[in-house]
Amino acid sequence: MKKSLTKILTGMMIGTLLLTTAGCGGAAPATNSGSQGGGAAKIGVVAYMTGGGAAYGQSQKEGLDLAKDEINAQGKVKIDLVFEDSRGNNTEAINAVNKLINKDNVVGLIGPTLSGEMFAAGPIANQSGVPIMGTSTTAEGITDLGEYVFRNALPESSAVPQAVKKAVEKYNLKKVAVMYSSNNDWAVSGYKTMEKALKDNGVEIVTTETFADKDTDFSAQLTKISSLKPDAVMVSSLYQEAALVLKKAREIGITVPFVGTNGFNSPELIKIAGKAAEGAIVASPWYPGKENEKIKKFVADYKAKYNKVPDQFAAQSYDALYIYANALEKAGSSTDRKKLRDSLATIKDFQGVTGKFAFDDKRNPLMNATVLIVKDGQFTELK
Amino acid sequence: MDVLLNQYYLQIAIFVLLNAILGVSIYMTLSTGQLSLGNAGFMSIGAYTCAILTVKAGLPLYLAIPIGGIAASFMSIIIGFPALRLTGIYLAIATLGFGEVVRVIILNLKITNGALGISGIPTLGAKIGKVFSSLGFSQGIGGLTAQQTSNLMVLVVLILSLAFLVFFCTRLNRSRVGRAFAAIKADEAAAEAMGINTTYYKLLAFALGALIAGIAGGLSAHLTFFIGPKDFAYNRTVEILTFAVLGGSDLIIGPIVGALLLTLLPELLRSASEYRLMIYGALMVAMMAFRPQGLISEETVRFWKGKLGRRVKK
């Protein structure tokens, strides 16, 4: 009995020791960042950095870090980034946003990564009067959360219709089949826009099939689709499932084009599906192969720093920080949150790596997407 | 004072209390020795019922939250009849399966908005704030901002709920019902031989646990503005279970302390950034190695009582 108590006490002491050291650790980076220059504007970033979607958060962090170094080197405004991990969890996102606003006193926020997290954390930023900008939150209704909520992520409601329209024109589509992942909030939202876009273009939907994230067998759905002989198949899902759908479809002899939501927009799609990915169509704000000086420089710098081609998440975060820098410069203050919001809302004619950019009056981005098609194992512009 | 009223700390305190209530819900079923892993399922039933009632039917919160709890409790009775014939690991698997079934149903129903979840849920704080401004305190009380006041009020509501639950459970433990629970936990066969209706008491504990989980779900929906099926997957159940495992499930204070520690730790470790979850995991392993019965057991309490008592006598 006595022995077990000594054990508890040691256990508790180790616990407290760890806690206090962790607490001390918090103070050190703060002083560090202070020495960077008097008027540095603190921007908080909430990203999905550990867990299943860590790859997204990692890309965002890399894009932001690259942009920060460039902006600080140019010297018009100084920016400090404070990163917090949300683990893709709503409660964590709320805590992270609260911490950044009330403890770190950031002037503006970037993130969170997922639309669901934004629905939970956005209202907090809005209540506290801190501008928050999503760089990958594409679902419907994000900016309805309040007038401090922005996004530079091209919503599906704008990207999908562009892809559908182009495909309809190019391939003269009359009847199509639709497939989507019914347990993924973002994919369902994409499906709804797809359905509307098809209706607007006067295309008939012959069947709508659903599956779930992490499914691996799509033969039942695809056999049915194959028997209906559609002119094209529309798919709303993440790249993992999309790639497997493509593979299976080509295997059972469906050769028509596939049009996808943003989930198709990943090099991983081609990597997994291989030859089966040929003819996959997606609208993307980000296309690294474009003939543009700015994009070429960004791709080269990113490659030099991280040894890989930047993906959409990196590109949009990179642009997001430049948008903040522009707004900060116009606002003329590195601490006034209200001024920053107002000057963010007036951003127009901003030239970023994802193209020409402006906020509309609902703080959604006004930008053009490029419609891409997979040809010879590469995304190329569909003309 | 400013530090104490920082919204960040208030928010964490709110989540600590919410998790403590969930801890009590699992304590309730554990007090009859039943390991139920359906708490996330009951929580989601409570959360969705309550959110749908407030968002779509415009019901006031003070009605919607208890209704959510009752709905969860009602479901628990329906599934409890067949499930409670099972014991130990079999019951755990059956209830775990139940939680997943609930999640999939929610995913496919129209009224729950499927995977998109329900957003724009009115917050508890905003509701309380409205009551206050109608009473003429629109600027907050005593120099506090309106936001701080409403957060403080949420905190008070949660503290009161938790205090009531603790009071209820300690009273319950000393009653006929509580002794029956303890007897079943110690030895089910012997309890039955003594004339205790084990099915009835097990079902009662199960339904009470579900009621508390349902209420906690309703509260959580109105604290996080948004609920989706992902929030109530099985890892939520495991999280709730760890409160009881780490804190100890002998006494009601155990799961509460467990909830406190496990909610605070990830926040305290924020400065360690990427090492955060590693340290968290290592601490869990260390705790389990030193204290497999949980941090607080009856022995611990007896020891400290004895120690403090001696000091008083001197």
XYZ file of C-alpha atoms in Angstrom:
697
model
C 0.000 0.000 0.000
C 2.701 2.430 1.011
C 4.767 1.483 -2.019
C 1.917 2.072 -4.423
C 1.430 5.542 -2.974
C 5.042 6.494 -3.581
C 4.413 5.394 -7.124
C 1.423 7.689 -7.455
C 3.356 10.582 -6.075
C 6.254 10.053 -8.474
C 3.761 9.724 -11.299
C 2.101 12.966 -10.329
C 5.401 14.765 -9.965
C 6.529 13.668 -13.398
C 3.196 14.866 -14.716
C 3.417 18.309 -13.148
C 7.036 18.652 -14.193
C 6.137 17.952 -17.798
C 3.243 20.358 -17.659
C 5.260 23.201 -16.222
C 8.121 22.742 -18.688
C 5.603 22.671 -21.522
C 4.128 25.889 -20.139
C 7.527 27.579 -20.072
C 8.196 26.545 -23.632
C 5.331 28.733 -24.728
C 7.019 31.961 -23.741
C 10.245 31.433 -25.675
C 8.994 31.691 -29.280
C 7.040 34.800 -28.392
C 10.149 36.801 -27.450
C 11.877 35.394 -30.490
C 9.262 36.714 -32.856
C 9.211 40.082 -31.138
C 12.815 40.727 -32.114
C 11.938 40.484 -35.775
C 10.866 44.076 -36.014
C 8.614 46.523 -34.239
C 5.472 46.613 -36.338
C 5.205 42.975 -37.388
C 1.602 41.971 -37.926
C 0.715 38.708 -36.234
C -1.355 36.363 -38.358
C -2.656 33.165 -36.806
C -2.905 29.983 -38.840
C -5.118 27.040 -37.941
C -4.313 23.984 -40.044
C -4.842 20.240 -40.078
C -1.250 19.271 -39.302
C -1.519 15.913 -37.556
C -3.888 13.053 -38.375
C -5.526 11.753 -41.534
C -5.457 14.997 -43.508
C -2.023 16.149 -42.376
C -0.794 16.350 -45.979
C -3.201 19.228 -46.656
C -2.112 21.185 -43.590
C 1.534 20.564 -44.365
C 1.155 21.987 -47.885
C -0.622 25.005 -46.477
C 2.129 25.603 -43.952
C 4.806 25.366 -46.629
C 2.977 27.768 -48.932
C 2.518 30.253 -46.100
C 6.118 30.028 -44.909
C 7.399 30.691 -48.411
C 5.084 33.692 -48.819
C 6.055 35.055 -45.393
C 9.777 34.975 -46.179
C 9.226 36.778 -49.472
C 6.925 39.415 -47.989
C 9.278 40.120 -45.100
C 12.215 40.353 -47.523
C 10.342 42.919 -49.612
C 9.880 44.895 -46.410
C 6.663 46.791 -47.138
C 4.927 45.005 -44.288
C 6.292 42.617 -41.703
C 4.319 39.478 -40.949
C 4.642 36.952 -38.155
C 2.885 33.623 -38.419
C 1.629 31.671 -35.416
C 0.654 28.104 -36.330
C -1.846 25.976 -34.432
C -2.832 22.409 -35.184
C -6.525 21.540 -35.352
C -6.194 17.787 -35.992
C -9.245 18.073 -38.256
C -11.389 18.255 -35.131
C -14.052 20.923 -34.522
C -13.423 21.354 -30.800
C -9.693 21.650 -31.400
C -10.314 24.236 -34.115
C -12.457 26.281 -31.716
C -9.759 26.121 -29.047
C -7.028 27.019 -31.513
C -8.929 30.040 -32.843
C -9.727 31.194 -29.311
C -6.110 30.849 -28.300
C -4.822 32.778 -31.294
C -7.328 35.582 -30.793
C -7.194 35.971 -27.051
C -3.747 34.791 -26.064
C -1.575 35.619 -29.064
C -3.646 38.671 -30.012
C -3.375 38.039 -33.724
C -4.706 40.665 -36.102
C -6.093 38.158 -38.595
C -6.523 34.422 -39.110
C -5.922 31.968 -41.934
C -7.606 28.570 -41.906
C -8.939 26.167 -40.727
C -8.379 23.498 -43.378
C -11.769 21.789 -43.432
C -15.152 23.364 -44.111
C -16.628 21.640 -41.050
C -13.960 23.181 -38.843
C -14.739 26.586 -40.316
C -18.418 26.169 -39.463
C -17.393 25.597 -35.839
C -14.557 28.117 -35.517
C -15.674 30.873 -37.906
C -18.457 32.206 -35.674
C -15.934 32.688 -32.851
C -13.643 34.841 -34.971
C -16.656 36.731 -36.268
C -17.948 37.385 -32.736
C -14.547 38.601 -31.620
C -14.231 40.821 -34.684
C -11.154 39.151 -36.138
C -10.962 38.580 -39.914
C -10.621 34.907 -40.787
C -9.850 33.593 -44.270
C -10.268 29.993 -45.383
C -7.890 28.837 -48.089
C -9.429 25.410 -48.674
C -12.982 25.728 -47.375
C -15.029 25.207 -50.527
C -18.436 24.202 -49.100
C -21.629 26.202 -49.447
C -22.501 28.816 -46.872
C -19.062 29.481 -45.375
C -19.119 33.247 -45.759
C -22.702 33.416 -44.499
C -21.177 32.905 -41.054
C -20.538 36.613 -40.749
C -18.884 39.620 -42.262
C -15.465 38.841 -40.816
C -15.359 35.505 -42.637
C -13.533 35.467 -45.988
C -12.207 32.788 -48.278
C -9.906 32.675 -51.226
C -10.759 29.041 -51.873
C -12.748 28.862 -55.065
C -16.104 27.451 -53.906
C -17.403 24.366 -55.672
C -20.418 26.422 -56.683
C -18.122 28.396 -58.950
C -15.598 25.764 -60.091
C -17.898 22.841 -60.855
C -20.239 24.703 -63.243
C -17.209 25.854 -65.238
C -16.007 22.275 -65.653
C -19.486 20.992 -66.492
C -20.109 23.754 -69.037
C -16.811 23.166 -70.793
C -17.371 19.405 -70.932
C -20.907 19.797 -72.244
C -19.698 22.122 -75.013
C -16.716 20.040 -75.930
C -18.278 16.573 -75.891
C -21.872 17.536 -76.681
C -23.220 15.724 -73.610
C -26.907 14.788 -73.567
C -27.237 12.279 -70.739
C -24.824 11.609 -67.886
C -24.509 9.419 -64.814
C -23.593 10.929 -61.430
C -21.687 9.332 -58.561
C -20.760 10.809 -55.201
C -19.469 9.918 -51.757
C -22.469 10.280 -49.458
C -20.634 10.330 -46.132
C -18.333 13.212 -46.952
C -19.840 16.642 -46.288
C -17.731 18.337 -48.902
C -18.453 15.714 -51.589
C -22.206 15.964 -50.971
C -22.018 19.732 -51.341
C -20.082 19.221 -54.607
C -22.706 16.788 -55.834
C -25.476 19.317 -55.225
C -23.725 21.971 -57.316
C -23.044 19.388 -59.985
C -26.704 18.439 -60.167
C -27.687 22.092 -60.491
C -25.059 22.795 -63.150
C -26.252 19.836 -65.204
C -29.833 21.026 -64.984
C -28.799 24.522 -66.062
C -27.091 23.072 -69.109
C -30.095 20.931 -70.007
C -28.326 17.630 -69.500
C -30.331 14.624 -68.420
C -29.158 12.615 -65.389
C -29.807 8.943 -66.104
C -28.815 7.657 -62.691
C -27.323 8.841 -59.389
C -25.184 6.327 -57.509
C -23.619 6.791 -54.085
C -20.706 5.243 -52.243
C -18.783 6.019 -49.059
C -15.296 7.341 -48.322
C -12.755 4.517 -48.033
C -14.905 2.197 -50.188
C -12.821 0.083 -52.541
C -15.415 -1.796 -54.573
C -17.509 0.140 -57.068
C -18.464 -2.647 -59.471
C -22.191 -2.643 -58.642
C -22.594 1.068 -59.308
C -20.415 1.051 -62.408
C -22.055 -2.018 -63.974
C -25.382 -0.251 -63.689
C -23.938 2.916 -65.199
C -22.324 0.937 -67.994
C -25.675 -0.591 -68.979
C -27.267 2.869 -69.253
C -24.599 4.072 -71.730
C -24.227 7.693 -70.574
C -22.210 10.287 -72.533
C -20.116 11.067 -69.456
C -19.853 10.267 -65.752
C -19.712 12.974 -63.078
C -17.958 12.072 -59.821
C -17.849 14.038 -56.578
C -15.330 12.496 -54.177
C -11.799 12.737 -52.883
C -8.964 11.531 -55.093
C -8.531 8.123 -53.400
C -12.038 6.938 -54.290
C -12.071 8.831 -57.599
C -8.949 7.011 -58.750
C -10.417 3.610 -57.892
C -13.687 4.495 -59.624
C -11.760 5.428 -62.762
C -9.743 2.224 -62.671
C -12.802 0.008 -62.301
C -14.771 1.942 -64.925
C -12.067 1.547 -67.566
C -11.808 -2.142 -66.638
C -15.470 -2.834 -67.376
C -15.340 -0.835 -70.571
C -16.678 2.626 -69.741
C -14.599 4.862 -72.001
C -16.544 8.138 -71.745
C -15.002 11.233 -70.090
C -15.231 11.644 -66.318
C -15.866 15.067 -64.841
C -14.904 15.555 -61.206
C -15.075 18.054 -58.360
C -12.003 19.484 -56.727
C -11.081 16.014 -55.445
C -9.880 15.119 -58.941
C -7.453 17.981 -58.739
C -4.489 16.101 -57.354
C -1.413 14.537 -58.950
C -2.195 11.541 -56.733
C -5.208 10.777 -58.934
C -2.936 10.078 -61.893
C -0.452 8.233 -59.700
C -3.081 5.781 -58.422
C -5.278 5.409 -61.503
C -2.429 5.394 -64.025
C -3.680 5.028 -67.597
C -7.290 4.896 -66.373
C -7.088 8.590 -65.439
C -6.952 9.627 -69.114
C -9.947 11.797 -69.939
C -10.638 12.929 -66.365
C -11.788 16.566 -66.327
C -11.642 19.043 -63.441
C -11.810 22.808 -63.017
C -8.991 24.166 -60.927
C -7.885 27.623 -59.851
C -4.345 26.263 -59.695
C -2.460 24.938 -62.691
C 1.327 24.807 -62.301
C 1.937 24.388 -66.020
C 0.525 27.765 -67.020
C 2.665 30.154 -69.087
C 3.008 32.898 -66.511
C 6.138 34.446 -64.951
C 4.645 34.627 -61.471
C 3.586 30.990 -61.460
C 6.920 29.822 -62.862
C 8.820 31.688 -60.163
C 6.576 30.326 -57.414
C 6.952 26.750 -58.653
C 10.733 27.132 -58.919
C 11.086 28.711 -55.446
C 8.838 26.098 -53.894
C 10.765 23.313 -55.560
C 14.052 24.761 -54.341
C 12.798 24.969 -50.768
C 10.737 21.795 -50.378
C 11.848 19.680 -53.336
C 8.373 19.089 -54.751
C 5.814 20.757 -56.996
C 3.362 22.890 -55.028
C -0.210 21.609 -54.955
C -3.415 23.579 -54.816
C -3.348 23.893 -51.019
C 0.122 25.432 -51.048
C -0.745 27.781 -53.913
C -3.924 29.085 -52.318
C -2.290 29.613 -48.939
C 0.583 31.410 -50.636
C -1.898 33.747 -52.281
C -3.866 34.160 -49.065
C -0.878 35.582 -47.217
C -0.154 37.992 -50.077
C -3.772 39.123 -49.935
C -3.349 39.757 -46.215
C -0.104 41.622 -46.862
C -1.859 43.847 -49.412
C -4.706 44.514 -47.030
C -2.316 45.257 -44.147
C -0.430 47.727 -46.297
C -3.636 49.498 -47.246
C -4.951 49.461 -43.672
C -1.739 51.058 -42.455
C -1.933 49.289 -39.102
C -0.610 45.969 -37.929
C -2.966 45.647 -34.970
C -6.326 47.120 -35.968
C -8.612 44.185 -36.759
C -11.553 46.271 -37.938
C -9.413 48.272 -40.364
C -7.883 45.071 -41.684
C -11.305 43.583 -42.339
C -12.470 46.675 -44.178
C -9.407 46.844 -46.354
C -9.573 43.086 -47.048
C -13.108 43.523 -48.321
C -11.924 46.071 -50.878
C -9.190 43.850 -52.393
C -9.540 43.973 -56.174
C -7.381 43.168 -59.185
C -4.982 41.181 -57.064
C -2.641 39.158 -59.240
C -1.744 35.882 -57.535
C -0.408 32.518 -58.602
C -3.978 31.252 -58.818
C -4.872 34.048 -61.218
C -6.610 37.391 -60.989
C -8.474 37.761 -57.748
C -11.110 39.921 -56.067
C -13.603 39.490 -53.223
C -17.259 39.793 -54.176
C -19.684 41.551 -51.833
C -20.211 38.285 -49.937
C -16.435 37.907 -49.381
C -16.224 34.961 -51.770
C -13.489 34.989 -54.391
C -14.165 36.166 -57.913
C -11.706 34.262 -60.012
C -11.529 32.117 -63.088
C -10.743 28.450 -62.993
C -8.825 26.629 -65.650
C -10.519 23.488 -66.908
C -7.982 20.683 -66.986
C -8.015 17.263 -68.589
C -5.662 14.346 -68.005
C -3.767 13.610 -71.180
C -0.720 11.330 -71.452
C -0.482 11.118 -67.681
C -0.497 14.888 -67.161
C -2.980 17.629 -66.389
C -3.282 19.820 -69.472
C -5.610 22.677 -70.221
C -8.839 21.610 -71.930
C -9.367 23.965 -74.828
C -8.634 39.141 -13.447
C -8.148 39.778 -17.148
C -6.295 36.504 -17.443
C -9.135 34.634 -15.785
C -11.708 36.223 -18.037
C -9.747 35.609 -21.233
C -12.164 34.017 -23.642
C -9.677 31.294 -24.497
C -9.541 30.088 -20.902
C -13.277 30.410 -20.503
C -13.772 28.290 -23.614
C -11.429 25.583 -22.319
C -13.209 25.625 -18.969
C -16.497 25.150 -20.843
C -15.130 22.126 -22.699
C -13.701 20.699 -19.462
C -17.116 20.877 -17.829
C -18.839 19.395 -20.862
C -16.407 16.496 -20.892
C -16.822 16.063 -17.137
C -20.564 15.622 -17.693
C -19.785 12.988 -20.323
C -17.430 11.381 -17.808
C -20.320 11.140 -15.342
C -22.448 9.481 -18.018
C -19.968 6.653 -18.467
C -19.467 6.420 -14.703
C -23.186 5.763 -14.382
C -23.135 2.605 -16.507
C -19.775 1.533 -15.099
C -21.213 1.695 -11.608
C -23.136 -1.506 -12.351
C -20.031 -3.035 -13.879
C -21.355 -2.700 -17.439
C -18.914 -1.510 -20.045
C -21.059 0.389 -22.544
C -19.393 2.000 -25.532
C -22.572 3.514 -26.894
C -22.159 6.881 -25.229
C -21.149 8.714 -28.405
C -24.266 7.284 -30.049
C -26.492 8.522 -27.230
C -24.687 11.827 -27.299
C -25.388 12.200 -31.000
C -29.060 11.344 -30.548
C -29.289 14.049 -27.887
C -27.307 16.537 -29.956
C -29.277 16.032 -33.154
C -32.701 15.949 -31.476
C -31.886 19.111 -29.624
C -30.354 20.914 -32.623
C -33.246 20.007 -34.921
C -35.731 21.190 -32.310
C -34.039 24.552 -31.839
C -33.016 25.219 -35.449
C -36.025 23.887 -37.332
C -38.853 24.004 -34.794
C -37.654 27.064 -32.895
C -38.084 25.456 -29.492
C -36.396 27.235 -26.560
C -33.171 25.685 -25.308
C -34.350 24.885 -21.805
C -36.954 22.574 -23.340
C -34.912 21.213 -26.235
C -31.938 20.026 -24.160
C -33.966 17.844 -21.751
C -36.011 16.488 -24.675
C -32.753 15.498 -26.387
C -31.673 13.713 -23.218
C -35.003 11.909 -22.909
C -34.854 10.825 -26.563
C -31.404 9.312 -25.972
C -32.607 7.623 -22.805
C -35.662 6.222 -24.600
C -33.438 4.739 -27.314
C -31.194 3.234 -24.653
C -34.140 1.380 -23.114
C -35.109 -0.045 -26.507
C -31.638 -1.307 -27.269
C -30.904 -2.064 -23.621
C -33.379 -4.939 -23.358
C -31.577 -7.205 -25.821
C -28.077 -5.770 -25.319
C -27.953 -6.036 -21.535
C -28.278 -9.805 -21.719
C -24.692 -9.595 -22.813
C -21.865 -8.883 -20.443
C -18.294 -7.725 -20.527
C -16.631 -7.537 -23.890
C -19.783 -8.694 -25.721
C -21.812 -5.803 -24.385
C -18.978 -3.452 -25.295
C -18.995 -4.649 -28.898
C -22.798 -4.561 -29.137
C -22.991 -0.985 -27.866
C -20.069 0.057 -30.031
C -22.004 -1.330 -32.988
C -25.062 0.597 -31.867
C -23.078 3.833 -31.926
C -21.958 3.157 -35.480
C -25.517 2.320 -36.551
C -26.714 5.647 -35.176
C -23.934 7.442 -37.019
C -24.791 5.795 -40.338
C -28.506 6.482 -39.902
C -27.771 10.137 -39.210
C -25.568 10.184 -42.289
C -28.443 9.054 -44.489
C -31.395 10.918 -43.039
C -32.684 14.038 -44.718
C -33.639 15.851 -41.520
C -30.078 15.568 -40.166
C -28.706 16.947 -43.447
C -26.513 13.860 -43.958
C -22.788 14.392 -44.090
C -23.176 18.156 -44.307
C -24.310 18.278 -40.690
C -26.324 21.031 -39.076
C -24.721 24.454 -38.986
C -25.878 27.769 -37.635
C -27.026 26.326 -34.316
C -27.829 29.166 -31.906
C -25.248 29.242 -29.143
C -25.980 28.885 -25.488
C -23.979 32.038 -24.830
C -25.933 34.100 -27.359
C -29.233 32.875 -25.931
C -28.229 33.760 -22.401
C -26.868 37.082 -23.640
C -30.256 37.877 -25.155
C -32.013 37.193 -21.862
C -29.567 39.499 -20.137
C -29.964 42.332 -22.615
C -33.739 42.040 -22.302
C -33.233 42.511 -18.571
C -31.376 45.728 -19.305
C -27.768 44.522 -19.066
C -26.968 44.891 -22.778
C -23.485 46.222 -22.039
C -22.615 43.350 -19.728
C -22.297 43.550 -15.973
C -19.709 45.292 -13.868
C -17.382 46.372 -16.664
C -17.314 43.007 -18.414
C -18.035 42.859 -22.110
C -21.266 41.256 -23.252
C -19.290 38.328 -24.646
C -17.488 37.708 -21.367
C -20.743 37.870 -19.443
C -22.443 35.366 -21.683
C -19.446 33.029 -21.526
C -19.371 33.320 -17.750
C -23.064 32.558 -17.634
C -22.576 29.451 -19.780
C -19.880 28.432 -17.339
C -22.232 28.944 -14.418
C -24.957 26.891 -16.111
C -22.502 24.065 -16.754
C -21.071 24.187 -13.226
C -24.586 24.027 -11.807
C -25.475 21.067 -14.039
C -22.318 19.231 -13.055
C -22.812 20.025 -9.379
C -26.355 18.728 -9.586
C -25.150 15.526 -11.271
C -22.485 14.963 -8.624
C -25.013 15.603 -5.864
C -27.490 13.265 -7.547
C -24.909 10.500 -7.927
C -23.618 10.698 -4.368
C -27.177 10.585 -3.065
C -27.926 7.720 -5.414
C -24.938 5.763 -4.138
C -26.308 5.843 -0.613
C -29.785 4.794 -1.668
C -31.345 1.390 -2.252
C -30.692 1.778 -5.977
C -27.049 2.670 -5.460
C -26.463 -0.315 -3.191
C -28.092 -2.532 -5.777
C -25.721 -1.073 -8.414
C -22.735 -1.762 -6.174
C -23.920 -5.306 -5.495
C -24.299 -6.020 -9.211
C -20.868 -4.566 -9.880
C -19.278 -6.732 -7.195
C -20.934 -9.980 -8.263
C -23.919 -10.197 -10.522
C -24.845 -13.787 -9.724
C -24.682 -13.177 -5.983
C -26.754 -10.019 -6.334
C -29.416 -11.920 -8.205
C -29.418 -14.637 -5.555
C -30.007 -11.931 -2.947
C -33.212 -10.987 -4.732
C -32.014 -7.953 -6.673
C -33.726 -7.556 -10.030
C -30.480 -7.247 -11.984
C -32.087 -6.601 -15.386
C -34.086 -3.720 -13.999
C -31.141 -2.063 -12.259
C -28.782 -2.590 -15.168
C -31.318 -1.072 -17.517
C -31.848 1.806 -15.117
C -28.124 2.567 -14.986
C -27.920 2.271 -18.756
C -30.842 4.661 -19.282
C -29.487 7.173 -16.747
C -26.101 7.127 -18.468
C -27.803 7.684 -21.825
C -29.878 10.525 -20.394
C -26.773 12.314 -19.163
C -24.936 11.652 -22.437
C -27.936 12.964 -24.393
C -28.043 16.147 -22.335
C -24.303 16.606 -22.786
C -24.835 16.127 -26.532
C -27.521 18.804 -26.589
C -25.240 21.168 -24.685
C -22.305 20.444 -26.979
C -24.385 21.180 -30.093
C -25.112 24.628 -28.687
C -21.508 25.237 -27.720
C -19.876 24.358 -31.041
C -22.322 25.983 -33.529
C -22.065 22.965 -35.808
C -22.588 19.223 -35.546
C -21.829 16.571 -38.135
C -21.855 12.775 -38.007
C -18.050 12.803 -37.829
C -18.146 14.376 -34.362
C -19.754 11.273 -32.869
C -17.695 8.476 -34.385
C -16.231 5.726 -32.244
C -13.133 7.722 -31.336
C -15.431 10.015 -29.354
C -16.568 6.975 -27.361
C -12.988 5.992 -26.698
C -12.235 9.546 -25.602
C -15.113 9.426 -23.125
C -13.983 6.027 -21.885
C -10.440 7.290 -21.281
C -11.837 9.875 -18.843
C -13.048 7.021 -16.663
C -10.015 4.822 -17.267
C -7.508 7.534 -16.436
C -9.421 9.143 -13.594
C -10.650 5.884 -12.098
C -14.214 4.673 -12.160
C -14.734 3.755 -8.491
C -15.804 7.219 -7.460
C -17.646 9.896 -9.338
C -14.755 12.295 -8.888
C -12.557 9.941 -10.945
C -14.039 10.527 -14.421
C -14.351 14.233 -13.633
C -10.660 14.510 -12.823
C -9.938 12.396 -15.902
C -11.972 14.757 -18.082
C -10.227 17.758 -16.550
C -6.750 16.367 -17.199
C -7.431 15.010 -20.661
C -9.058 18.229 -21.853
C -6.400 20.473 -20.363
C -3.389 18.451 -21.449
C -3.651 18.976 -25.227
C -4.086 22.711 -24.618
C -1.205 22.967 -22.149
C 0.968 21.073 -24.585
C 0.139 23.384 -27.494
C 3.526 25.039 -27.222
C 5.172 21.675 -27.886
C 3.418 21.725 -31.316
C 4.266 18.573 -33.217
C 5.422 16.703 -30.119
C 2.098 17.421 -28.462
C 0.380 14.139 -29.228
C 3.524 12.158 -28.533
C 3.847 13.640 -25.045
C 0.130 13.135 -24.525
C 0.409 9.479 -25.495
C 3.518 8.939 -23.385
C 1.794 10.466 -20.367
C -1.173 8.146 -20.849
C 1.100 5.120 -20.987
C 3.002 6.273 -17.904
C -0.199 6.854 -15.968
C -1.495 3.426 -16.871
C 1.790 1.790 -15.892
C 1.790 3.473 -12.489
C -1.938 3.501 -11.836
C -3.843 0.853 -13.752
C -6.892 1.399 -11.535
C -7.039 5.079 -12.464
C -5.749 8.138 -10.655
C -8.378 8.195 -7.958
C -9.622 5.056 -6.266
C -11.335 4.487 -2.949
C -7.966 3.654 -1.475
C -6.568 7.052 -2.418
C -9.421 8.840 -0.777
C -9.133 6.719 2.373
C -5.405 7.417 2.524
C -5.792 11.170 2.242
C -8.673 11.187 4.688
C -6.553 9.284 7.174
C -3.589 11.565 6.674
C -5.570 14.787 6.946
C -7.551 13.418 9.872
C -4.365 12.632 11.792
C -3.047 16.106 11.205
C -6.229 17.622 12.560
C -6.013 15.468 15.693
C -2.457 16.578 16.437
